[in-house]
Each structure stands twice: as C-alpha cells, then as structure tokens.
PDB file of C-alpha atoms in Angstrom:
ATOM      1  CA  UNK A  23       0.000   0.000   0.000  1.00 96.00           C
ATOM      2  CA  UNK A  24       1.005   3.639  -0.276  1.00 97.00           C
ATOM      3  CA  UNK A  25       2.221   5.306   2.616  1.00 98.00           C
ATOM      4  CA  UNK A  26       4.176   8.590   3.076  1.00 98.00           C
ATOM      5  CA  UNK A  27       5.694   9.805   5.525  1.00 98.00           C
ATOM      6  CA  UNK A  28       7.599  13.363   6.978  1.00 98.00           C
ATOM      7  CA  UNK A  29      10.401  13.717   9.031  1.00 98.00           C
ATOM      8  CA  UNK A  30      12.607  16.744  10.107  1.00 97.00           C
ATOM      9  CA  UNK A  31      13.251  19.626  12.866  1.00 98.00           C
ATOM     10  CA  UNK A  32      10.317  20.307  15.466  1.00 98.00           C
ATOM     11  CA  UNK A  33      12.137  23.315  16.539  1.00 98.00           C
ATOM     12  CA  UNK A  34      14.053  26.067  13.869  1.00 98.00           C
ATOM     13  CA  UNK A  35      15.065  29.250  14.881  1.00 98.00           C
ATOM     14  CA  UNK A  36      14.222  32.413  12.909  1.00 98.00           C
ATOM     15  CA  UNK A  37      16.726  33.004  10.305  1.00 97.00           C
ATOM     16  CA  UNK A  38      17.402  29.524  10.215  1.00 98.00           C
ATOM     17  CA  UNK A  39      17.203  26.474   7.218  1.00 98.00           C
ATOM     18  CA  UNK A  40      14.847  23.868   7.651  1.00 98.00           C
ATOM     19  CA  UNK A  41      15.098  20.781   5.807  1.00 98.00           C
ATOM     20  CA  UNK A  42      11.978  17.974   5.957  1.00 98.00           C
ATOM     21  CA  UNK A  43      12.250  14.734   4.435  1.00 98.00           C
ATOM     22  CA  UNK A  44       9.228  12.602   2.733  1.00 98.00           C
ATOM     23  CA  UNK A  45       9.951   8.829   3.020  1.00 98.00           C
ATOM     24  CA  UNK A  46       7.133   6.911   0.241  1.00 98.00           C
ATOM     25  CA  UNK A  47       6.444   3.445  -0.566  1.00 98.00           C
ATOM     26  CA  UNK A  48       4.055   1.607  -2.110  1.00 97.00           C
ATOM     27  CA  UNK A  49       5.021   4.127  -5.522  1.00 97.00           C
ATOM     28  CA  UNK A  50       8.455   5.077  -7.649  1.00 96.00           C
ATOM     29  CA  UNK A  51       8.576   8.378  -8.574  1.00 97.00           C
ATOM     30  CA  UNK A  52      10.310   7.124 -11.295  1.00 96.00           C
ATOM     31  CA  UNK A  53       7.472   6.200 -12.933  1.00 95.00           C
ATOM     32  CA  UNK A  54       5.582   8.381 -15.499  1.00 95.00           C
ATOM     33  CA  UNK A  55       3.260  10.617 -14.476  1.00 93.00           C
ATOM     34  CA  UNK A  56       3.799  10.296 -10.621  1.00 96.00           C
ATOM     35  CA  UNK A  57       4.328  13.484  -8.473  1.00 96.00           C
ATOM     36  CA  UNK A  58       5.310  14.505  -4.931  1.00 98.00           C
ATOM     37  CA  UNK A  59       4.097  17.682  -3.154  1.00 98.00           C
ATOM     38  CA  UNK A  60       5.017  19.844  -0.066  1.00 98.00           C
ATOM     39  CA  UNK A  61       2.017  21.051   1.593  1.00 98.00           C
ATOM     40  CA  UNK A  62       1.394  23.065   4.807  1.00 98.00           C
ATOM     41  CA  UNK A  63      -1.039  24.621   7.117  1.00 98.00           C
ATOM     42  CA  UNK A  64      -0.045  26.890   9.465  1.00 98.00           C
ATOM     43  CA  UNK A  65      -2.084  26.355  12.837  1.00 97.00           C
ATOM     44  CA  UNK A  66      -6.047  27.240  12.231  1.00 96.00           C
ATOM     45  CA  UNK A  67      -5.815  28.370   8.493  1.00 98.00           C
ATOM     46  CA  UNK A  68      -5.477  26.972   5.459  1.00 98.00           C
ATOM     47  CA  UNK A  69      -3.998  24.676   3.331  1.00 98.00           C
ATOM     48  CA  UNK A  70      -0.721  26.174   1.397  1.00 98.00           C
ATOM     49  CA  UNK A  71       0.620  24.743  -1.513  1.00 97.00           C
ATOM     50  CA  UNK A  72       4.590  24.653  -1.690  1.00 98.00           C
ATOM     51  CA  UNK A  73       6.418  22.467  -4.432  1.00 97.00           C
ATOM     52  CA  UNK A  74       5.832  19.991  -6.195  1.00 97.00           C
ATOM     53  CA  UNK A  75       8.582  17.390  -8.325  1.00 97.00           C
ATOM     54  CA  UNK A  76       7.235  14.786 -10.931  1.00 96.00           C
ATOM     55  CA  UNK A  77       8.739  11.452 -11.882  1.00 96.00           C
ATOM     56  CA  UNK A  78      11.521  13.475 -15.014  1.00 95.00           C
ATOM     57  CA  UNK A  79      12.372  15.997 -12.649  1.00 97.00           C
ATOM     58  CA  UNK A  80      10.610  18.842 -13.692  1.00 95.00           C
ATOM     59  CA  UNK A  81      10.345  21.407 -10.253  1.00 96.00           C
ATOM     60  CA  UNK A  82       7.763  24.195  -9.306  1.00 95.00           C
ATOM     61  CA  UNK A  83       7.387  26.291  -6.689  1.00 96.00           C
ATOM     62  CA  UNK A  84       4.634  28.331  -4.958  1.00 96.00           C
ATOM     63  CA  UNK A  85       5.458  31.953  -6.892  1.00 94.00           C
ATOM     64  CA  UNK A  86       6.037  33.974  -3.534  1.00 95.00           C
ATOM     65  CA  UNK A  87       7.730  31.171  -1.731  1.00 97.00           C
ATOM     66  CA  UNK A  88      10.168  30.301  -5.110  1.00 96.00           C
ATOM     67  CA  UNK A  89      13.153  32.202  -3.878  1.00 98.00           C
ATOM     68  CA  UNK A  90      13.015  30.255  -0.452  1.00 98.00           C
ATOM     69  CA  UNK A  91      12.572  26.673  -1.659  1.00 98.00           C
ATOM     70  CA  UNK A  92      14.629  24.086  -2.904  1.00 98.00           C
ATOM     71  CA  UNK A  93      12.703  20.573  -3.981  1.00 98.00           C
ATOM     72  CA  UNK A  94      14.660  17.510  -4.848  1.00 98.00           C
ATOM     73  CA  UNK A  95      14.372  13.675  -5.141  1.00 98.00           C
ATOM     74  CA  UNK A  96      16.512  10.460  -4.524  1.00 97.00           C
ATOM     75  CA  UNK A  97      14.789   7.647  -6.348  1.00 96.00           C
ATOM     76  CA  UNK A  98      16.969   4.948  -4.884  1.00 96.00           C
ATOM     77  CA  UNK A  99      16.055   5.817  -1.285  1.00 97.00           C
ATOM     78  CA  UNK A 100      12.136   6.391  -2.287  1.00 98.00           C
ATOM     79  CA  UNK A 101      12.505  10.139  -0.706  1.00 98.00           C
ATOM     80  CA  UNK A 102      11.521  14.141  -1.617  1.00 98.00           C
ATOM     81  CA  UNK A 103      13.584  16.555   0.266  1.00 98.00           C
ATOM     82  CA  UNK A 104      12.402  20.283   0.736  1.00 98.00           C
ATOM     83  CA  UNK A 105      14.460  22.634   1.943  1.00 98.00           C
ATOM     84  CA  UNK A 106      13.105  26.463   2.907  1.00 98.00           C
ATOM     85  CA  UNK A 107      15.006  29.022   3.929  1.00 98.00           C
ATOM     86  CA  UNK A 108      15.008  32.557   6.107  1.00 98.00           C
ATOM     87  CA  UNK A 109      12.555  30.548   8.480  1.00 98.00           C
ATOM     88  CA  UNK A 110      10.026  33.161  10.153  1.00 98.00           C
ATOM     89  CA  UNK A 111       7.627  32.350  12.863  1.00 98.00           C
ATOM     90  CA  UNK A 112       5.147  32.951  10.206  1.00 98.00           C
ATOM     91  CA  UNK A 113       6.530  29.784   8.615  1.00 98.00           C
ATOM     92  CA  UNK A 114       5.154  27.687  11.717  1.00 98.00           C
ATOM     93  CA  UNK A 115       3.058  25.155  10.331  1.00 98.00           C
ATOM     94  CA  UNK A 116       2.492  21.160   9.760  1.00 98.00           C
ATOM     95  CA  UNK A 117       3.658  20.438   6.365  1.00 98.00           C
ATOM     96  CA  UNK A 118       2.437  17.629   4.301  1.00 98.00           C
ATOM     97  CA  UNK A 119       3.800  15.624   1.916  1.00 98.00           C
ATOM     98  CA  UNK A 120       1.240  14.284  -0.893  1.00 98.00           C
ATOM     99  CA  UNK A 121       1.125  11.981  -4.155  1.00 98.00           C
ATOM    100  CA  UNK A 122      -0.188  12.828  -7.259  1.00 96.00           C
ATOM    101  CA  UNK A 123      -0.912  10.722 -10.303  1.00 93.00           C
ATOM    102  CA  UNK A 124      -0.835  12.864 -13.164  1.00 83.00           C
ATOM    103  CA  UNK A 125      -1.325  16.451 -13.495  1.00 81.00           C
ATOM    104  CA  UNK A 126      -5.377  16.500 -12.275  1.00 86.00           C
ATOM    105  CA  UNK A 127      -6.129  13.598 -10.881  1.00 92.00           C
ATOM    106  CA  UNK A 128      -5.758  15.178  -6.710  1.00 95.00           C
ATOM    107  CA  UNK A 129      -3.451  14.463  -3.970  1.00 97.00           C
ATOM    108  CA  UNK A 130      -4.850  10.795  -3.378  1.00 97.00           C
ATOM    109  CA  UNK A 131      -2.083   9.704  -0.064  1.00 98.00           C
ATOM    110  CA  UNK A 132      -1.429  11.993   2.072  1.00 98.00           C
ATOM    111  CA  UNK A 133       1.416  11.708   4.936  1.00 98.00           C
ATOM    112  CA  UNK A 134       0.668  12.703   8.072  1.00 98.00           C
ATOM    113  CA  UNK A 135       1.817  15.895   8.760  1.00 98.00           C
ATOM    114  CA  UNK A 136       5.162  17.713  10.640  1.00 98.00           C
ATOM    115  CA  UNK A 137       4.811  20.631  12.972  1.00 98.00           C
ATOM    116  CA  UNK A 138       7.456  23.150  12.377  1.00 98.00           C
ATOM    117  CA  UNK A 139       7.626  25.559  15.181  1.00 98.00           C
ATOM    118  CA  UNK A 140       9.542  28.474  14.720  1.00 98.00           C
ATOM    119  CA  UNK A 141      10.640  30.469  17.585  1.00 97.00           C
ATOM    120  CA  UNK A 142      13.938  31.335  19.015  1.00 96.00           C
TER     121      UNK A 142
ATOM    122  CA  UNK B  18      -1.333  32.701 -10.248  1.00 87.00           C
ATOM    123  CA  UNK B  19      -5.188  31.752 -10.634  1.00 93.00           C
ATOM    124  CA  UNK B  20      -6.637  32.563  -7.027  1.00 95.00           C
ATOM    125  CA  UNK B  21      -9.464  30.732  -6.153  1.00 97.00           C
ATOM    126  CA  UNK B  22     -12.392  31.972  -4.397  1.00 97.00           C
ATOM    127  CA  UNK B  23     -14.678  29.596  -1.833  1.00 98.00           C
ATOM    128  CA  UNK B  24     -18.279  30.330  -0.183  1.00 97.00           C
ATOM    129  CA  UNK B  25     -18.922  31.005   2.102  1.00 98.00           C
ATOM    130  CA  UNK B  26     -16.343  30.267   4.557  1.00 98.00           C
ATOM    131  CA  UNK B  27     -18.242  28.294   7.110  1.00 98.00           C
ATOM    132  CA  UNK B  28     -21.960  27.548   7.629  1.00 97.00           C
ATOM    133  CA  UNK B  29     -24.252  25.612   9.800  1.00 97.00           C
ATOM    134  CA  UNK B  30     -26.605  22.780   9.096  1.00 97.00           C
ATOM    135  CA  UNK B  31     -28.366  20.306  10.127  1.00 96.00           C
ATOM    136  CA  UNK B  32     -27.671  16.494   9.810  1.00 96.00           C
ATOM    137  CA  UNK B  33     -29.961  15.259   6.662  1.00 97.00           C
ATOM    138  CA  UNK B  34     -29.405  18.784   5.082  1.00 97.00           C
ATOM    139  CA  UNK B  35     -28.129  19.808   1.695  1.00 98.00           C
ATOM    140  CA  UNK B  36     -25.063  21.290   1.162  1.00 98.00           C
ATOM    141  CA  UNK B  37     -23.401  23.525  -1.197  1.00 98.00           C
ATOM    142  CA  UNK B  38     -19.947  25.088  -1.397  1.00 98.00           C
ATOM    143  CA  UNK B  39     -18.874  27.290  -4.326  1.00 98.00           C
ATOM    144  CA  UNK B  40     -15.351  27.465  -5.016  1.00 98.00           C
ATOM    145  CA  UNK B  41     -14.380  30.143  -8.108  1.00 98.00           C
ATOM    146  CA  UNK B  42     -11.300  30.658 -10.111  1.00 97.00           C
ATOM    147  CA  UNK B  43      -9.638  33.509 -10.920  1.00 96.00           C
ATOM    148  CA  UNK B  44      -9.505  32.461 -14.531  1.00 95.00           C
ATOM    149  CA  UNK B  45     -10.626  29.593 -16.450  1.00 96.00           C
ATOM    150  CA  UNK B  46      -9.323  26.251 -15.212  1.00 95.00           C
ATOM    151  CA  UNK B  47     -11.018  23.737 -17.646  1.00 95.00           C
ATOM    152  CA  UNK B  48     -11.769  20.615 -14.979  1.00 95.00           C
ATOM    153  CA  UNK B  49      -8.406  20.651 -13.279  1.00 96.00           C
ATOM    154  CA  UNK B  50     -10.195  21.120  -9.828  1.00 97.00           C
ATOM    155  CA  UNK B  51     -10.334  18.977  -6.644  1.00 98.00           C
ATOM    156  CA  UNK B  52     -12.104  18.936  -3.251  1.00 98.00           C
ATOM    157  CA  UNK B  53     -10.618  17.970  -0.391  1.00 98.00           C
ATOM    158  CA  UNK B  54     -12.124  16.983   3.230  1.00 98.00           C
ATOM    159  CA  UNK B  55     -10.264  17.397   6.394  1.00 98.00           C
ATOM    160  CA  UNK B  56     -11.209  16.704   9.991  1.00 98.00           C
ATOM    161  CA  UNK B  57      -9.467  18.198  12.773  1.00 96.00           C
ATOM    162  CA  UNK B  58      -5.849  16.888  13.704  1.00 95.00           C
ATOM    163  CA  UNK B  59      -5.831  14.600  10.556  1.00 98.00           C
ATOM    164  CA  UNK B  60      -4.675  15.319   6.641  1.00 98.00           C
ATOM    165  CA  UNK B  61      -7.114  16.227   4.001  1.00 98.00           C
ATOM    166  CA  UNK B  62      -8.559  13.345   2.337  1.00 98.00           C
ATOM    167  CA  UNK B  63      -9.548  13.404  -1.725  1.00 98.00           C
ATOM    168  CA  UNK B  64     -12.999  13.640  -2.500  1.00 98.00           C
ATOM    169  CA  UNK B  65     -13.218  14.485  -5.777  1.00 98.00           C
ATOM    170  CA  UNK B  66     -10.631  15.111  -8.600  1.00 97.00           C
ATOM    171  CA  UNK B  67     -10.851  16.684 -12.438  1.00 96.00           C
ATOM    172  CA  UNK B  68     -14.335  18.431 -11.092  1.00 97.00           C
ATOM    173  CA  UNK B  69     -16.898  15.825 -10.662  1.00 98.00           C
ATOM    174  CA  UNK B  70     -14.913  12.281 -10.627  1.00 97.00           C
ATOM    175  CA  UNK B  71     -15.253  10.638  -7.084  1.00 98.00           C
ATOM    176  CA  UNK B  72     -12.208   9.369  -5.568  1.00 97.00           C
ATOM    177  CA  UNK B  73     -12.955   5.632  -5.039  1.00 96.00           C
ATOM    178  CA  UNK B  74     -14.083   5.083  -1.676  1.00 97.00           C
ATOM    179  CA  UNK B  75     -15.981   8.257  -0.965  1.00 98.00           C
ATOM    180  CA  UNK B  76     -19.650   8.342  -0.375  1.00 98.00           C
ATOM    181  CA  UNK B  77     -22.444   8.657  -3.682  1.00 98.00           C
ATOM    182  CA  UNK B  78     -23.691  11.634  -1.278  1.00 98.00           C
ATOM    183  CA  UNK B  79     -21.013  13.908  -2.471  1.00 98.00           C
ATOM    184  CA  UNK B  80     -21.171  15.150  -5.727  1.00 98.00           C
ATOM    185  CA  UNK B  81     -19.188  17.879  -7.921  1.00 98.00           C
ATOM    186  CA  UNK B  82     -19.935  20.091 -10.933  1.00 98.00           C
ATOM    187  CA  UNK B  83     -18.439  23.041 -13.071  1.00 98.00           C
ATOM    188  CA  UNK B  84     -16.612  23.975 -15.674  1.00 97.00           C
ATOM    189  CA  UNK B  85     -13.665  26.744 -16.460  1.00 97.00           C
ATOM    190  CA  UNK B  86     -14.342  28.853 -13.378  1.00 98.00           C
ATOM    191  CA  UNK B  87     -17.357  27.994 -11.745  1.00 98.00           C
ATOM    192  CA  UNK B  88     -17.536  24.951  -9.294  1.00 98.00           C
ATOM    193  CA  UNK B  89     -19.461  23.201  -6.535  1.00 98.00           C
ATOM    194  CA  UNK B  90     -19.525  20.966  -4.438  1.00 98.00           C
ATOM    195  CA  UNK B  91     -22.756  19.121  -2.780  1.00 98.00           C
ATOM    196  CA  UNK B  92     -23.659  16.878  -0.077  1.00 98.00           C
ATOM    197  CA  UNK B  93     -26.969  15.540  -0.789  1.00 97.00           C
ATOM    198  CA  UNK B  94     -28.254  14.535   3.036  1.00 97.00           C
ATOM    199  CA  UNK B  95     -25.218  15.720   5.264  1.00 97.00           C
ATOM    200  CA  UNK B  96     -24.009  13.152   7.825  1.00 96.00           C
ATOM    201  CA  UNK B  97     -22.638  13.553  11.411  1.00 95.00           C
ATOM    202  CA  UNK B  98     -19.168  12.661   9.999  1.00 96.00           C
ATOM    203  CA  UNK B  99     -19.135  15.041   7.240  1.00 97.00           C
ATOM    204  CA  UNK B 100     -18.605  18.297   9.706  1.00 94.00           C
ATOM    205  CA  UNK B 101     -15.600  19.315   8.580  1.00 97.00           C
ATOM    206  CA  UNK B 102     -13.828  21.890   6.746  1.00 98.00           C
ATOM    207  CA  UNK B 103     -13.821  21.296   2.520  1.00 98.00           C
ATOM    208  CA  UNK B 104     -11.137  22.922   0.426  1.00 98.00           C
ATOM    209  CA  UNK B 105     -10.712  23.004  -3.369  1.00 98.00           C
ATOM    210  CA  UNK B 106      -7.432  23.010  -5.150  1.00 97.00           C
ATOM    211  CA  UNK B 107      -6.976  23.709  -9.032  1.00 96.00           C
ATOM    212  CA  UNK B 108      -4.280  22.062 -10.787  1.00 95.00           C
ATOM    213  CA  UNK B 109      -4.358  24.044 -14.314  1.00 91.00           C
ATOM    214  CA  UNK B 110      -1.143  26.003 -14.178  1.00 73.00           C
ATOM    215  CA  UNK B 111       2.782  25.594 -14.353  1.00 79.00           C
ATOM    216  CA  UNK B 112       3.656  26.409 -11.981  1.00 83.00           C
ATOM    217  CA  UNK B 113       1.424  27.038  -9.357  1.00 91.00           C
ATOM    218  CA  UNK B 114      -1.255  24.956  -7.977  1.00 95.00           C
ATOM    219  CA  UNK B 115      -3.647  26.564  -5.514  1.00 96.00           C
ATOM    220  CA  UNK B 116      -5.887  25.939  -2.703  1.00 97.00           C
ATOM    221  CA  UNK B 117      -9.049  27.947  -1.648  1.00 98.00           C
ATOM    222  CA  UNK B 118      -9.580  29.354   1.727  1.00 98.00           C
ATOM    223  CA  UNK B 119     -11.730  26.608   3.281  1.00 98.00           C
ATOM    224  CA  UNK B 120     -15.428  26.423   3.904  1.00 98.00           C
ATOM    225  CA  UNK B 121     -16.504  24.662   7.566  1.00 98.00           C
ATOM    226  CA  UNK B 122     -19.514  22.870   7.832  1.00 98.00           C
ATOM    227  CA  UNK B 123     -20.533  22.994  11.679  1.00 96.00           C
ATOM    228  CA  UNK B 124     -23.197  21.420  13.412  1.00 88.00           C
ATOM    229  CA  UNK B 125     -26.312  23.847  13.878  1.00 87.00           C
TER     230      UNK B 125
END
C-alpha cells in the first residue's frame, strides 16, 4: 500500500534552514506521471501549496515562496527533500507531503503531517 | 497565479441537510479542480478530482460540478461525519497549484 511519511526539525530558529524529508512506498517516482508535493497549514488556516517534483524531474514552486525553496528527489532511497530558507515564525506550520498521479487527478495519499515551530 | 475563491467560509446545518460550497477561479481552469475533506488533527482526504470524478471510496452523497471557473460541491443529506472543513485546489497552471480558503460545515 502507499504510505508517506515526513520527518525533520520540530524546533528552527528564525533566520534559520529547515530541511523535511518525505519517506514513500508503495510508488516510484520514477514512474511516469507520478508526483510529490510539499504542503502546509499553518495552525487554524489553510492549506498552502509549496512544491511539487514529478517522476523526469521537472520542479515548481509556490510563486512567492520560489526564492526560499529548494525541492529535490533520490529515487533509490524512495525520498523528496524540501528545503526552505530565512525561516520566520510565520513559517510555523504542519507540512504535508502528498502523491499525485498525473497532473489533475488530486493528492490521493497523504502523509501525516510535521509541525514546524519556529521560535527562538 | 489563478486565485481561487470559496463560499462562504463556514456555515451551519443540520444532519440530513443539503449542502453547497462554491469554489471560483480567478480564470478559467477547464476541470483541473479537486475537493478535499479534512477533519481536525488529521490530513485532508480526496474527495473528488478533475471536477466531478469521485475518488474511489468516498460516499455517492457527495457530488461535484463546473466547468472553467465555476464549481461546486454538494452533499446531498449531510451526515454527522461530514462536519468538517472542505477545500478546493486547481491544478491548471505551471507552476502554481492553488488551494481555496476553506469552507466549515458545523453542526447547527
């Protein structure tokens, strides 16, 4: 079955790098079509998208977060790493990590969610 | 970007009710539009995806229409478990995909 899951720093400090992991199975993202997202939802609002990589590579970014975020893949270890910089308390959120299948067809597996605080 | 636009933001109603949410897009998105359920403390879940196909699994009471930039979403006889908070997302554009602002359906 599908499962995804995201890992990184509870804690950042303003000014600060954070880097969160998504660990998949049950998918390659190697294979045509297939897509992982960064989403997140700072506490009582709503949903943000951040980046997005498909299964050639091909990156995008949310236009007023693009200069802050880096997206990348590692096929062989079945992960997406995000990295966003010049962390703000702002920034405090749970980020998701989601699949798509194609370019319309939704975020169908979700992961589960990572609080970010940011505070110093 | 294409902003999109949900009503209203929350309402009230009654379990058995019908229920409609409107989400609209800044510009025409064809059917690249999903809804999205999500209960408190967990991830959204898929509902529907390009406009009006149900994800497998969810309930015949939801339903979806629209077209370009007009789009809804209805519950037919709402349920105690569907009190939650809906979002749409279009996924039209390079780069940017987008979610609305939410809509919570509460208990009246």
């Amino acid at each position: 079955q599908v499962t995804l899951r995201e890992s990184g720093p509870a804690l950042v400090k303003p000014t600060q790098s954070v880097t969160l992991t998504c660990t998949f199975s049950g998918f390659s993202l190697s294979t045509s079509g297939m897509c992982v997202s960064w989403i997140r939802q700072p506490p009582g609002k709503a949903l943000e998208w951040l980046a997005r990589i498909h299964w050639d590579d091909s990156k995008y970014y949310d236009t007023s977060l693009k200069t802050r975020l880096t997206i990348s893949k590692d096929n062989s270890k079945n992960q997406v790493v995000v990295t966003m910089t010049n962390m703000d308390p702002v920034d405090t959120a749970t980020y998701y990590c989601a699949r798509t299948r194609g370019y319309s067809n939704g975020f169908d597996y979700w992961g589960q969610g990572a609080l970010v605080t940011v505070s110093s | 970007d294409i902003q999109m636009t949900q009503s209203p933001s929350s309402l009230s109603a009654s379990v058995g009710d019908r229920v409609t949410i409107t989400c609209r897009a800044s510009q025409s998105i064809n059917n690249y539009l999903n809804w999205y359920q999500q209960k408190p403390g967990n991830a959204p879940k898929l509902l529907i995806y390009e406009a009006s196909t149900l994800q497998t699994g969810v309930p015949s009471r939801f339903s979806a229409s629209g077209s370009g930039t007009d789009f809804t979403l209805t519950i037919s006889s709402l349920q105690p478990e569907d009190f939650a908070t809906y979002y749409c997302l279009h996924q039209y554009t390079i780069p940017a995909w987008t979610f609305g602002q939410g809509t919570k359906v509460e208990i009246k």
